[in-house]
Every structure is written in C-alpha cells, then in structure tokens.
Amino acid sequence: MERVRCLIIGSGPAGYTAAIYTGRANISPVLYEGLQAGGQLTTTTEVENFPGFPEGVTGPQLMENMRSQAMKFGADIRMGIVTKVDFNQRPFKIEIDEEKELLADTVIIATGASAKYLGLDDEKKYAGMGVSACATCDGFFYRNKTVAVVGGGDTACEEATYLAGLARKVYLLVRKPYLRASKIMQDRVMGNDKIEVLFEHNAVGLYGDNGVEGVHVVRRKGEADETRYDLPIDGFFLAIGHRPNTEVFAPFIDCDETGYIITKDGTPRTNVAGVFAAGDVADTQYRQAVTAAGSGCKAAIEVERYLVENGL
Ligand code: NDP
C-alpha cells in the first residue's frame, strides 16, 4: 500500500499553502483536491483583499497560482475525495473515492466549510450575478445599491452591518418574528438606519433579466394573512450558516456541536497527534482566504516538527 509522509485533504488556500510549505521542507506532500478543486474561492469573482495583489485577482486565478506554486515545490496534487479514515492505527489509513487506500504518517485536514443556501433554483441561476454567501468578498460591488441579507443569526447581523457601510439600503430577511443573534449584534442592526429588518419573511425566488433585480418574498408564510410581494434589490446575500466538511473525520476527531474541528490553544493540533486542521474547517470566526492560508502554514510547520520528533 502506498505510504506518504504528509497527506493534505482539501484544495483551498489552507490546503495549497500547507502543500507549498511541506513541499519546500522536502516532505513530498500528497494533496487530494476534493469535490471542488480550489475550494470556495473558485466561486467568487474578484478578490481584492488578498495581500500582494494591489490590482485584485480573480478567485480562480489566485487558486491556480497557489496550486502551481505548490507543484513547483513537488506537491503531488491529485483528484479524489477522501471517503473514509482510520485514525486509530498508525500510520493513518485513508480511503480515496471508496476504492484506493493509502497510509499517511501525518494528515492535514483542510476540507473547508460550505455556505448553506436556501435550495432555490434561482440561487444557482444567478450564481455570481447577484447571489453571494460572503459579504466581505462581494459587498464592495454593491456600493450605493440595495441588497437583501437572509438569516437572523450573528453572521446575518454581521453581514448586514458590514453591507450597510457600503450599500444604500439593506433588507434583513428573517423567517422568525425575532433575531437569534446575540444582543449586541441585534442592537447594532436595530440601531442602523440603513438596515430594515423584515421579520417573518421568506425569500422564495429571484427575478431579473440581467442579474438579480429583485426577490420574491412571502410574509407570514402559511398564516391566514400570508402576503406575497416583490422586493427590488441588486444583491442577495445568504447568511444562514456554514456547514464544515467534517463528516468522515467525526468518528475520530473532536468537533464542536456544529461540526467544526476543535483545535488546541490556537494551534492547528487536533485531539489526534499527527492530525492537524487548517482553514475554515476549524474556523467559526474569520473564514478569510488569508487566515486560511496562514493556518495552512502553521499546520505544515507542525507536520515538520511532528515528523522530526517521531523519527518519521
Ligand atoms: P446560526 O445557525 O446561528 O443562524 C442561522 C440563521 O439563519 C438563523 O436565524 C436561522 O433561522 C436562519 N436560517 C437557517 N436556515 C434558514 C432557511 N432555510 N431560511 C431562512 N432562514 C434560515 O448561524 P450563524 O452563521 O449566524 O452563526 C454560527 C455560529 O457562529 C453561531 O454560534 C454564532 O454565534 C457564531 N458567530 C459569531 C459571530 C460573532 O460573535 N461576531 C459572528 C458570526 C457567527 P432560525 O433562527 O429561524 O433558525
């Protein structure tokens, strides 16, 4: 069976950065790209906040750059999805695509988190044309425009507040008659005169000939006084939570109640020595390309130390 010194799972900024560092350290990393090669950034257009690109760079280009940089240092980048792991045995045993198996002395989990969508066909239809799940990434394009944010948690309040600093008007579409967000975030939203909170509102579709021009909403869905109307907007932001991609690791790796990997004391170490987590899969707070890249670097340095300490 093939044995590798470092297996990196995931191909976002965390995974590729870990591959660049472990590659340069002569560890000959093997990286499996997963379902969406390049990760979440491949679904955004312009990235203007990654340091080193004063003119901006497209998400796919940035990821392609990181990928070729990793390959330059000898990373073996492969297509495939990790379908099973056994972290009880050493070296760790990993199954790829439900068929191939390999052994790994160390593992870096960088499988990311996926934004949740409502599941409307229109979200796909207008993907990259007015639909976004990341205000920090795309808010800039809505300066002096009107946007809607869906959700009633801390993320939704934070995104609405951020967007209010750019947009002319922000609607917050909340399906319940109250916000779930922390009191401080609620106060921030309620005290912002650019934000209008529409309680008991569900988005059921989008319209527009050239990108999003509005959202079909239902007020008090299922009640006797249910009403439907159209709200003109330029941008539609989902903020109904993220789902970390941790299912296959959960039997071995400690995760919090929402599935995020728990790491130790600000390091990428998990509860299993030799298995590290980097990027959004272990980050409920920041979820930025640059923070993911930073944690991929940390994980690679941890791998290097672990291999030396264990004579591997
Ligand atoms: P949450 O799960 O806390 O909130 C999700 C929100 O989306 C809820 O209001 C929920 O409604 C709504 N929602 C879910 N599904 C749908 C749907 N299909 N249609 C309409 N609305 C829907 O997720 P968050 O991402 O907001 O937060 C995740 C965690 O991260 C939380 O623990 C949060 O506190 C934390 N966080 C903290 C921040 C901070 O402290 N600055 C910033 C961001 C996040 P309902 O209430 O009806 O279920």
PDB file of N, CA, C and O in Angstrom, residues 99-164:
ATOM      1  N   GLU A  99     -12.313   3.416  -3.017  1.00  0.00           N
ATOM      2  CA  GLU A  99     -11.595   2.279  -3.590  1.00  0.00           C
ATOM      3  C   GLU A  99     -10.133   2.241  -3.158  1.00  0.00           C
ATOM      4  O   GLU A  99      -9.720   1.323  -2.457  1.00  0.00           O
ATOM      5  N   LYS A 100      -9.382   3.254  -3.543  1.00  0.00           N
ATOM      6  CA  LYS A 100      -7.948   3.231  -3.236  1.00  0.00           C
ATOM      7  C   LYS A 100      -7.702   3.480  -1.731  1.00  0.00           C
ATOM      8  O   LYS A 100      -8.405   4.271  -1.102  1.00  0.00           O
ATOM      9  N   GLU A 101      -6.689   2.812  -1.184  1.00  0.00           N
ATOM     10  CA  GLU A 101      -6.317   3.082   0.199  1.00  0.00           C
ATOM     11  C   GLU A 101      -4.859   3.512   0.252  1.00  0.00           C
ATOM     12  O   GLU A 101      -4.048   3.058  -0.573  1.00  0.00           O
ATOM     13  N   LEU A 102      -4.543   4.380   1.178  1.00  0.00           N
ATOM     14  CA  LEU A 102      -3.135   4.714   1.380  1.00  0.00           C
ATOM     15  C   LEU A 102      -2.861   4.955   2.849  1.00  0.00           C
ATOM     16  O   LEU A 102      -3.777   5.136   3.654  1.00  0.00           O
ATOM     17  N   LEU A 103      -1.572   4.953   3.200  1.00  0.00           N
ATOM     18  CA  LEU A 103      -1.160   5.175   4.580  1.00  0.00           C
ATOM     19  C   LEU A 103      -0.474   6.534   4.674  1.00  0.00           C
ATOM     20  O   LEU A 103       0.237   6.925   3.741  1.00  0.00           O
ATOM     21  N   ALA A 104      -0.713   7.234   5.776  1.00  0.00           N
ATOM     22  CA  ALA A 104      -0.118   8.560   5.931  1.00  0.00           C
ATOM     23  C   ALA A 104       0.440   8.721   7.338  1.00  0.00           C
ATOM     24  O   ALA A 104      -0.231   8.389   8.320  1.00  0.00           O
ATOM     25  N   ASP A 105       1.681   9.246   7.431  1.00  0.00           N
ATOM     26  CA  ASP A 105       2.286   9.496   8.741  1.00  0.00           C
ATOM     27  C   ASP A 105       1.634  10.700   9.422  1.00  0.00           C
ATOM     28  O   ASP A 105       1.503  10.743  10.637  1.00  0.00           O
ATOM     29  N   THR A 106       1.274  11.684   8.616  1.00  0.00           N
ATOM     30  CA  THR A 106       0.577  12.865   9.151  1.00  0.00           C
ATOM     31  C   THR A 106      -0.544  13.249   8.185  1.00  0.00           C
ATOM     32  O   THR A 106      -0.479  12.928   6.983  1.00  0.00           O
ATOM     33  N   VAL A 107      -1.551  13.932   8.712  1.00  0.00           N
ATOM     34  CA  VAL A 107      -2.678  14.372   7.882  1.00  0.00           C
ATOM     35  C   VAL A 107      -2.994  15.831   8.220  1.00  0.00           C
ATOM     36  O   VAL A 107      -3.002  16.214   9.397  1.00  0.00           O
ATOM     37  N   ILE A 108      -3.208  16.618   7.179  1.00  0.00           N
ATOM     38  CA  ILE A 108      -3.727  17.983   7.383  1.00  0.00           C
ATOM     39  C   ILE A 108      -5.130  18.029   6.785  1.00  0.00           C
ATOM     40  O   ILE A 108      -5.313  17.816   5.577  1.00  0.00           O
ATOM     41  N   ILE A 109      -6.102  18.249   7.641  1.00  0.00           N
ATOM     42  CA  ILE A 109      -7.489  18.358   7.173  1.00  0.00           C
ATOM     43  C   ILE A 109      -7.748  19.819   6.818  1.00  0.00           C
ATOM     44  O   ILE A 109      -7.671  20.703   7.676  1.00  0.00           O
ATOM     45  N   ALA A 110      -8.037  20.060   5.545  1.00  0.00           N
ATOM     46  CA  ALA A 110      -8.291  21.430   5.084  1.00  0.00           C
ATOM     47  C   ALA A 110      -9.492  21.385   4.136  1.00  0.00           C
ATOM     48  O   ALA A 110      -9.448  21.905   3.025  1.00  0.00           O
ATOM     49  N   THR A 111     -10.539  20.734   4.612  1.00  0.00           N
ATOM     50  CA  THR A 111     -11.691  20.468   3.734  1.00  0.00           C
ATOM     51  C   THR A 111     -12.707  21.604   3.713  1.00  0.00           C
ATOM     52  O   THR A 111     -13.703  21.522   2.994  1.00  0.00           O
ATOM     53  N   GLY A 112     -12.469  22.642   4.536  1.00  0.00           N
ATOM     54  CA  GLY A 112     -13.295  23.831   4.417  1.00  0.00           C
ATOM     55  C   GLY A 112     -14.698  23.700   4.972  1.00  0.00           C
ATOM     56  O   GLY A 112     -15.067  22.713   5.609  1.00  0.00           O
ATOM     57  N   ALA A 113     -15.448  24.734   4.728  1.00  0.00           N
ATOM     58  CA  ALA A 113     -16.854  24.749   5.126  1.00  0.00           C
ATOM     59  C   ALA A 113     -17.638  25.255   3.930  1.00  0.00           C
ATOM     60  O   ALA A 113     -17.140  26.060   3.150  1.00  0.00           O
ATOM     61  N   SER A 114     -18.827  24.756   3.803  1.00  0.00           N
ATOM     62  CA  SER A 114     -19.643  25.207   2.682  1.00  0.00           C
ATOM     63  C   SER A 114     -20.783  26.066   3.206  1.00  0.00           C
ATOM     64  O   SER A 114     -21.446  25.697   4.174  1.00  0.00           O
ATOM     65  N   ALA A 115     -20.970  27.223   2.572  1.00  0.00           N
ATOM     66  CA  ALA A 115     -22.088  28.084   2.961  1.00  0.00           C
ATOM     67  C   ALA A 115     -23.380  27.359   2.654  1.00  0.00           C
ATOM     68  O   ALA A 115     -23.495  26.670   1.638  1.00  0.00           O
ATOM     69  N   LYS A 116     -24.345  27.527   3.533  1.00  0.00           N
ATOM     70  CA  LYS A 116     -25.651  26.918   3.267  1.00  0.00           C
ATOM     71  C   LYS A 116     -26.448  27.854   2.361  1.00  0.00           C
ATOM     72  O   LYS A 116     -26.377  29.076   2.495  1.00  0.00           O
ATOM     73  N   TYR A 117     -27.178  27.245   1.472  1.00  0.00           N
ATOM     74  CA  TYR A 117     -28.078  28.002   0.600  1.00  0.00           C
ATOM     75  C   TYR A 117     -29.514  27.582   0.914  1.00  0.00           C
ATOM     76  O   TYR A 117     -29.738  26.550   1.551  1.00  0.00           O
ATOM     77  N   LEU A 118     -30.468  28.369   0.451  1.00  0.00           N
ATOM     78  CA  LEU A 118     -31.867  28.039   0.731  1.00  0.00           C
ATOM     79  C   LEU A 118     -32.330  26.830  -0.073  1.00  0.00           C
ATOM     80  O   LEU A 118     -33.271  26.155   0.302  1.00  0.00           O
ATOM     81  N   GLY A 119     -31.669  26.595  -1.207  1.00  0.00           N
ATOM     82  CA  GLY A 119     -32.076  25.493  -2.074  1.00  0.00           C
ATOM     83  C   GLY A 119     -32.991  25.935  -3.203  1.00  0.00           C
ATOM     84  O   GLY A 119     -33.667  25.108  -3.830  1.00  0.00           O
ATOM     85  N   LEU A 120     -33.021  27.226  -3.482  1.00  0.00           N
ATOM     86  CA  LEU A 120     -33.854  27.736  -4.593  1.00  0.00           C
ATOM     87  C   LEU A 120     -33.119  27.544  -5.916  1.00  0.00           C
ATOM     88  O   LEU A 120     -31.908  27.763  -5.982  1.00  0.00           O
ATOM     89  N   ASP A 121     -33.853  27.197  -6.940  1.00  0.00           N
ATOM     90  CA  ASP A 121     -33.229  27.079  -8.269  1.00  0.00           C
ATOM     91  C   ASP A 121     -32.597  28.409  -8.689  1.00  0.00           C
ATOM     92  O   ASP A 121     -31.549  28.436  -9.334  1.00  0.00           O
ATOM     93  N   ASP A 122     -33.253  29.508  -8.294  1.00  0.00           N
ATOM     94  CA  ASP A 122     -32.749  30.836  -8.691  1.00  0.00           C
ATOM     95  C   ASP A 122     -31.383  31.159  -8.087  1.00  0.00           C
ATOM     96  O   ASP A 122     -30.653  31.988  -8.625  1.00  0.00           O
ATOM     97  N   GLU A 123     -31.043  30.527  -6.963  1.00  0.00           N
ATOM     98  CA  GLU A 123     -29.719  30.774  -6.381  1.00  0.00           C
ATOM     99  C   GLU A 123     -28.647  30.285  -7.347  1.00  0.00           C
ATOM    100  O   GLU A 123     -27.586  30.888  -7.473  1.00  0.00           O
ATOM    101  N   LYS A 124     -28.934  29.179  -8.017  1.00  0.00           N
ATOM    102  CA  LYS A 124     -27.964  28.655  -8.995  1.00  0.00           C
ATOM    103  C   LYS A 124     -27.999  29.511 -10.259  1.00  0.00           C
ATOM    104  O   LYS A 124     -26.970  29.863 -10.818  1.00  0.00           O
ATOM    105  N   LYS A 125     -29.224  29.846 -10.663  1.00  0.00           N
ATOM    106  CA  LYS A 125     -29.379  30.625 -11.896  1.00  0.00           C
ATOM    107  C   LYS A 125     -28.599  31.950 -11.835  1.00  0.00           C
ATOM    108  O   LYS A 125     -27.991  32.363 -12.806  1.00  0.00           O
ATOM    109  N   TYR A 126     -28.627  32.595 -10.668  1.00  0.00           N
ATOM    110  CA  TYR A 126     -27.976  33.904 -10.527  1.00  0.00           C
ATOM    111  C   TYR A 126     -26.641  33.828  -9.780  1.00  0.00           C
ATOM    112  O   TYR A 126     -26.151  34.842  -9.274  1.00  0.00           O
ATOM    113  N   ALA A 127     -26.070  32.636  -9.716  1.00  0.00           N
ATOM    114  CA  ALA A 127     -24.775  32.494  -9.025  1.00  0.00           C
ATOM    115  C   ALA A 127     -23.749  33.411  -9.693  1.00  0.00           C
ATOM    116  O   ALA A 127     -23.604  33.400 -10.917  1.00  0.00           O
ATOM    117  N   GLY A 128     -23.067  34.229  -8.900  1.00  0.00           N
ATOM    118  CA  GLY A 128     -22.085  35.171  -9.458  1.00  0.00           C
ATOM    119  C   GLY A 128     -22.724  36.338 -10.199  1.00  0.00           C
ATOM    120  O   GLY A 128     -22.042  37.164 -10.794  1.00  0.00           O
ATOM    121  N   MET A 129     -24.057  36.407 -10.184  1.00  0.00           N
ATOM    122  CA  MET A 129     -24.765  37.508 -10.874  1.00  0.00           C
ATOM    123  C   MET A 129     -25.717  38.190  -9.895  1.00  0.00           C
ATOM    124  O   MET A 129     -26.839  38.555 -10.247  1.00  0.00           O
ATOM    125  N   GLY A 130     -25.256  38.303  -8.653  1.00  0.00           N
ATOM    126  CA  GLY A 130     -26.098  38.976  -7.658  1.00  0.00           C
ATOM    127  C   GLY A 130     -26.386  38.112  -6.448  1.00  0.00           C
ATOM    128  O   GLY A 130     -26.932  38.598  -5.465  1.00  0.00           O
ATOM    129  N   VAL A 131     -26.007  36.833  -6.509  1.00  0.00           N
ATOM    130  CA  VAL A 131     -26.185  35.960  -5.343  1.00  0.00           C
ATOM    131  C   VAL A 131     -24.811  35.698  -4.735  1.00  0.00           C
ATOM    132  O   VAL A 131     -23.870  35.351  -5.440  1.00  0.00           O
ATOM    133  N   SER A 132     -24.718  35.886  -3.430  1.00  0.00           N
ATOM    134  CA  SER A 132     -23.432  35.679  -2.755  1.00  0.00           C
ATOM    135  C   SER A 132     -23.675  35.134  -1.354  1.00  0.00           C
ATOM    136  O   SER A 132     -24.730  35.359  -0.767  1.00  0.00           O
ATOM    137  N   ALA A 133     -22.699  34.420  -0.843  1.00  0.00           N
ATOM    138  CA  ALA A 133     -22.788  33.957   0.541  1.00  0.00           C
ATOM    139  C   ALA A 133     -21.645  34.557   1.344  1.00  0.00           C
ATOM    140  O   ALA A 133     -21.309  34.040   2.398  1.00  0.00           O
ATOM    141  N   CYS A 134     -21.081  35.645   0.847  1.00  0.00           N
ATOM    142  CA  CYS A 134     -19.942  36.256   1.552  1.00  0.00           C
ATOM    143  C   CYS A 134     -19.915  37.767   1.342  1.00  0.00           C
ATOM    144  O   CYS A 134     -19.459  38.246   0.304  1.00  0.00           O
ATOM    145  N   ALA A 135     -20.393  38.498   2.335  1.00  0.00           N
ATOM    146  CA  ALA A 135     -20.444  39.956   2.219  1.00  0.00           C
ATOM    147  C   ALA A 135     -19.043  40.570   2.137  1.00  0.00           C
ATOM    148  O   ALA A 135     -18.818  41.502   1.377  1.00  0.00           O
ATOM    149  N   THR A 136     -18.107  40.021   2.915  1.00  0.00           N
ATOM    150  CA  THR A 136     -16.750  40.583   2.888  1.00  0.00           C
ATOM    151  C   THR A 136     -16.118  40.423   1.515  1.00  0.00           C
ATOM    152  O   THR A 136     -15.316  41.237   1.092  1.00  0.00           O
ATOM    153  N   CYS A 137     -16.479  39.301   0.833  1.00  0.00           N
ATOM    154  CA  CYS A 137     -15.906  39.071  -0.502  1.00  0.00           C
ATOM    155  C   CYS A 137     -16.550  39.984  -1.543  1.00  0.00           C
ATOM    156  O   CYS A 137     -15.868  40.550  -2.386  1.00  0.00           O
ATOM    157  N   ASP A 138     -17.858  40.096  -1.512  1.00  0.00           N
ATOM    158  CA  ASP A 138     -18.576  40.686  -2.640  1.00  0.00           C
ATOM    159  C   ASP A 138     -19.291  42.010  -2.346  1.00  0.00           C
ATOM    160  O   ASP A 138     -19.829  42.637  -3.255  1.00  0.00           O
ATOM    161  N   GLY A 139     -19.288  42.419  -1.068  1.00  0.00           N
ATOM    162  CA  GLY A 139     -20.037  43.618  -0.688  1.00  0.00           C
ATOM    163  C   GLY A 139     -19.642  44.857  -1.460  1.00  0.00           C
ATOM    164  O   GLY A 139     -20.486  45.680  -1.836  1.00  0.00           O
ATOM    165  N   PHE A 140     -18.362  44.958  -1.754  1.00  0.00           N
ATOM    166  CA  PHE A 140     -17.807  46.119  -2.427  1.00  0.00           C
ATOM    167  C   PHE A 140     -18.524  46.422  -3.750  1.00  0.00           C
ATOM    168  O   PHE A 140     -18.625  47.574  -4.169  1.00  0.00           O
ATOM    169  N   PHE A 141     -19.026  45.372  -4.408  1.00  0.00           N
ATOM    170  CA  PHE A 141     -19.680  45.564  -5.709  1.00  0.00           C
ATOM    171  C   PHE A 141     -21.073  46.178  -5.561  1.00  0.00           C
ATOM    172  O   PHE A 141     -21.738  46.446  -6.548  1.00  0.00           O
ATOM    173  N   TYR A 142     -21.511  46.338  -4.307  1.00  0.00           N
ATOM    174  CA  TYR A 142     -22.875  46.847  -4.089  1.00  0.00           C
ATOM    175  C   TYR A 142     -22.875  48.215  -3.426  1.00  0.00           C
ATOM    176  O   TYR A 142     -23.830  48.586  -2.760  1.00  0.00           O
ATOM    177  N   ARG A 143     -21.794  48.951  -3.637  1.00  0.00           N
ATOM    178  CA  ARG A 143     -21.743  50.304  -3.112  1.00  0.00           C
ATOM    179  C   ARG A 143     -22.914  51.115  -3.652  1.00  0.00           C
ATOM    180  O   ARG A 143     -23.161  51.116  -4.871  1.00  0.00           O
ATOM    181  N   ASN A 144     -23.620  51.774  -2.748  1.00  0.00           N
ATOM    182  CA  ASN A 144     -24.774  52.616  -3.093  1.00  0.00           C
ATOM    183  C   ASN A 144     -25.889  51.861  -3.789  1.00  0.00           C
ATOM    184  O   ASN A 144     -26.684  52.442  -4.515  1.00  0.00           O
ATOM    185  N   LYS A 145     -25.929  50.550  -3.588  1.00  0.00           N
ATOM    186  CA  LYS A 145     -27.025  49.762  -4.164  1.00  0.00           C
ATOM    187  C   LYS A 145     -27.893  49.213  -3.039  1.00  0.00           C
ATOM    188  O   LYS A 145     -27.639  49.453  -1.861  1.00  0.00           O
ATOM    189  N   THR A 146     -28.888  48.442  -3.415  1.00  0.00           N
ATOM    190  CA  THR A 146     -29.807  47.874  -2.435  1.00  0.00           C
ATOM    191  C   THR A 146     -29.608  46.367  -2.381  1.00  0.00           C
ATOM    192  O   THR A 146     -29.576  45.715  -3.438  1.00  0.00           O
ATOM    193  N   VAL A 147     -29.454  45.853  -1.183  1.00  0.00           N
ATOM    194  CA  VAL A 147     -29.212  44.412  -1.051  1.00  0.00           C
ATOM    195  C   VAL A 147     -30.130  43.813   0.010  1.00  0.00           C
ATOM    196  O   VAL A 147     -30.669  44.531   0.848  1.00  0.00           O
ATOM    197  N   ALA A 148     -30.293  42.495  -0.073  1.00  0.00           N
ATOM    198  CA  ALA A 148     -31.018  41.777   0.980  1.00  0.00           C
ATOM    199  C   ALA A 148     -30.078  40.734   1.565  1.00  0.00           C
ATOM    200  O   ALA A 148     -29.286  40.123   0.846  1.00  0.00           O
ATOM    201  N   VAL A 149     -30.157  40.552   2.873  1.00  0.00           N
ATOM    202  CA  VAL A 149     -29.405  39.507   3.561  1.00  0.00           C
ATOM    203  C   VAL A 149     -30.438  38.568   4.174  1.00  0.00           C
ATOM    204  O   VAL A 149     -31.402  39.024   4.781  1.00  0.00           O
ATOM    205  N   VAL A 150     -30.234  37.262   4.002  1.00  0.00           N
ATOM    206  CA  VAL A 150     -31.152  36.286   4.580  1.00  0.00           C
ATOM    207  C   VAL A 150     -30.521  35.677   5.822  1.00  0.00           C
ATOM    208  O   VAL A 150     -29.374  35.225   5.781  1.00  0.00           O
ATOM    209  N   GLY A 151     -31.287  35.627   6.909  1.00  0.00           N
ATOM    210  CA  GLY A 151     -30.794  34.995   8.135  1.00  0.00           C
ATOM    211  C   GLY A 151     -31.058  35.873   9.347  1.00  0.00           C
ATOM    212  O   GLY A 151     -31.268  37.089   9.198  1.00  0.00           O
ATOM    213  N   GLY A 152     -31.018  35.261  10.520  1.00  0.00           N
ATOM    214  CA  GLY A 152     -31.298  36.024  11.734  1.00  0.00           C
ATOM    215  C   GLY A 152     -30.293  35.759  12.837  1.00  0.00           C
ATOM    216  O   GLY A 152     -30.510  36.110  13.987  1.00  0.00           O
ATOM    217  N   GLY A 153     -29.156  35.137  12.476  1.00  0.00           N
ATOM    218  CA  GLY A 153     -28.116  34.819  13.460  1.00  0.00           C
ATOM    219  C   GLY A 153     -27.025  35.881  13.467  1.00  0.00           C
ATOM    220  O   GLY A 153     -27.159  36.948  12.850  1.00  0.00           O
ATOM    221  N   ASP A 154     -25.950  35.590  14.158  1.00  0.00           N
ATOM    222  CA  ASP A 154     -24.835  36.542  14.256  1.00  0.00           C
ATOM    223  C   ASP A 154     -24.219  36.839  12.900  1.00  0.00           C
ATOM    224  O   ASP A 154     -23.848  37.972  12.604  1.00  0.00           O
ATOM    225  N   THR A 155     -24.092  35.800  12.063  1.00  0.00           N
ATOM    226  CA  THR A 155     -23.496  36.020  10.741  1.00  0.00           C
ATOM    227  C   THR A 155     -24.345  36.999   9.945  1.00  0.00           C
ATOM    228  O   THR A 155     -23.839  37.957   9.354  1.00  0.00           O
ATOM    229  N   ALA A 156     -25.650  36.792   9.948  1.00  0.00           N
ATOM    230  CA  ALA A 156     -26.547  37.657   9.172  1.00  0.00           C
ATOM    231  C   ALA A 156     -26.453  39.097   9.665  1.00  0.00           C
ATOM    232  O   ALA A 156     -26.383  40.040   8.861  1.00  0.00           O
ATOM    233  N   CYS A 157     -26.430  39.271  10.983  1.00  0.00           N
ATOM    234  CA  CYS A 157     -26.351  40.633  11.535  1.00  0.00           C
ATOM    235  C   CYS A 157     -25.012  41.276  11.197  1.00  0.00           C
ATOM    236  O   CYS A 157     -24.943  42.461  10.858  1.00  0.00           O
ATOM    237  N   GLU A 158     -23.965  40.480  11.270  1.00  0.00           N
ATOM    238  CA  GLU A 158     -22.637  40.999  10.956  1.00  0.00           C
ATOM    239  C   GLU A 158     -22.546  41.386   9.477  1.00  0.00           C
ATOM    240  O   GLU A 158     -22.041  42.450   9.131  1.00  0.00           O
ATOM    241  N   GLU A 159     -23.069  40.518   8.619  1.00  0.00           N
ATOM    242  CA  GLU A 159     -23.016  40.787   7.174  1.00  0.00           C
ATOM    243  C   GLU A 159     -23.880  42.015   6.839  1.00  0.00           C
ATOM    244  O   GLU A 159     -23.487  42.859   6.037  1.00  0.00           O
ATOM    245  N   ALA A 160     -25.043  42.108   7.468  1.00  0.00           N
ATOM    246  CA  ALA A 160     -25.932  43.248   7.197  1.00  0.00           C
ATOM    247  C   ALA A 160     -25.254  44.544   7.630  1.00  0.00           C
ATOM    248  O   ALA A 160     -25.298  45.549   6.913  1.00  0.00           O
ATOM    249  N   THR A 161     -24.589  44.505   8.784  1.00  0.00           N
ATOM    250  CA  THR A 161     -23.915  45.700   9.284  1.00  0.00           C
ATOM    251  C   THR A 161     -22.754  46.084   8.360  1.00  0.00           C
ATOM    252  O   THR A 161     -22.570  47.256   8.025  1.00  0.00           O
ATOM    253  N   TYR A 162     -22.011  45.079   7.924  1.00  0.00           N
ATOM    254  CA  TYR A 162     -20.896  45.331   7.014  1.00  0.00           C
ATOM    255  C   TYR A 162     -21.409  45.955   5.706  1.00  0.00           C
ATOM    256  O   TYR A 162     -20.874  46.954   5.210  1.00  0.00           O
ATOM    257  N   LEU A 163     -22.469  45.352   5.177  1.00  0.00           N
ATOM    258  CA  LEU A 163     -23.023  45.833   3.904  1.00  0.00           C
ATOM    259  C   LEU A 163     -23.611  47.240   4.041  1.00  0.00           C
ATOM    260  O   LEU A 163     -23.563  48.030   3.100  1.00  0.00           O
ATOM    261  N   ALA A 164     -24.139  47.537   5.231  1.00  0.00           N
ATOM    262  CA  ALA A 164     -24.730  48.862   5.444  1.00  0.00           C
ATOM    263  C   ALA A 164     -23.672  49.959   5.316  1.00  0.00           C
ATOM    264  O   ALA A 164     -23.992  51.105   5.007  1.00  0.00           O
TER     265      ALA A 164
END
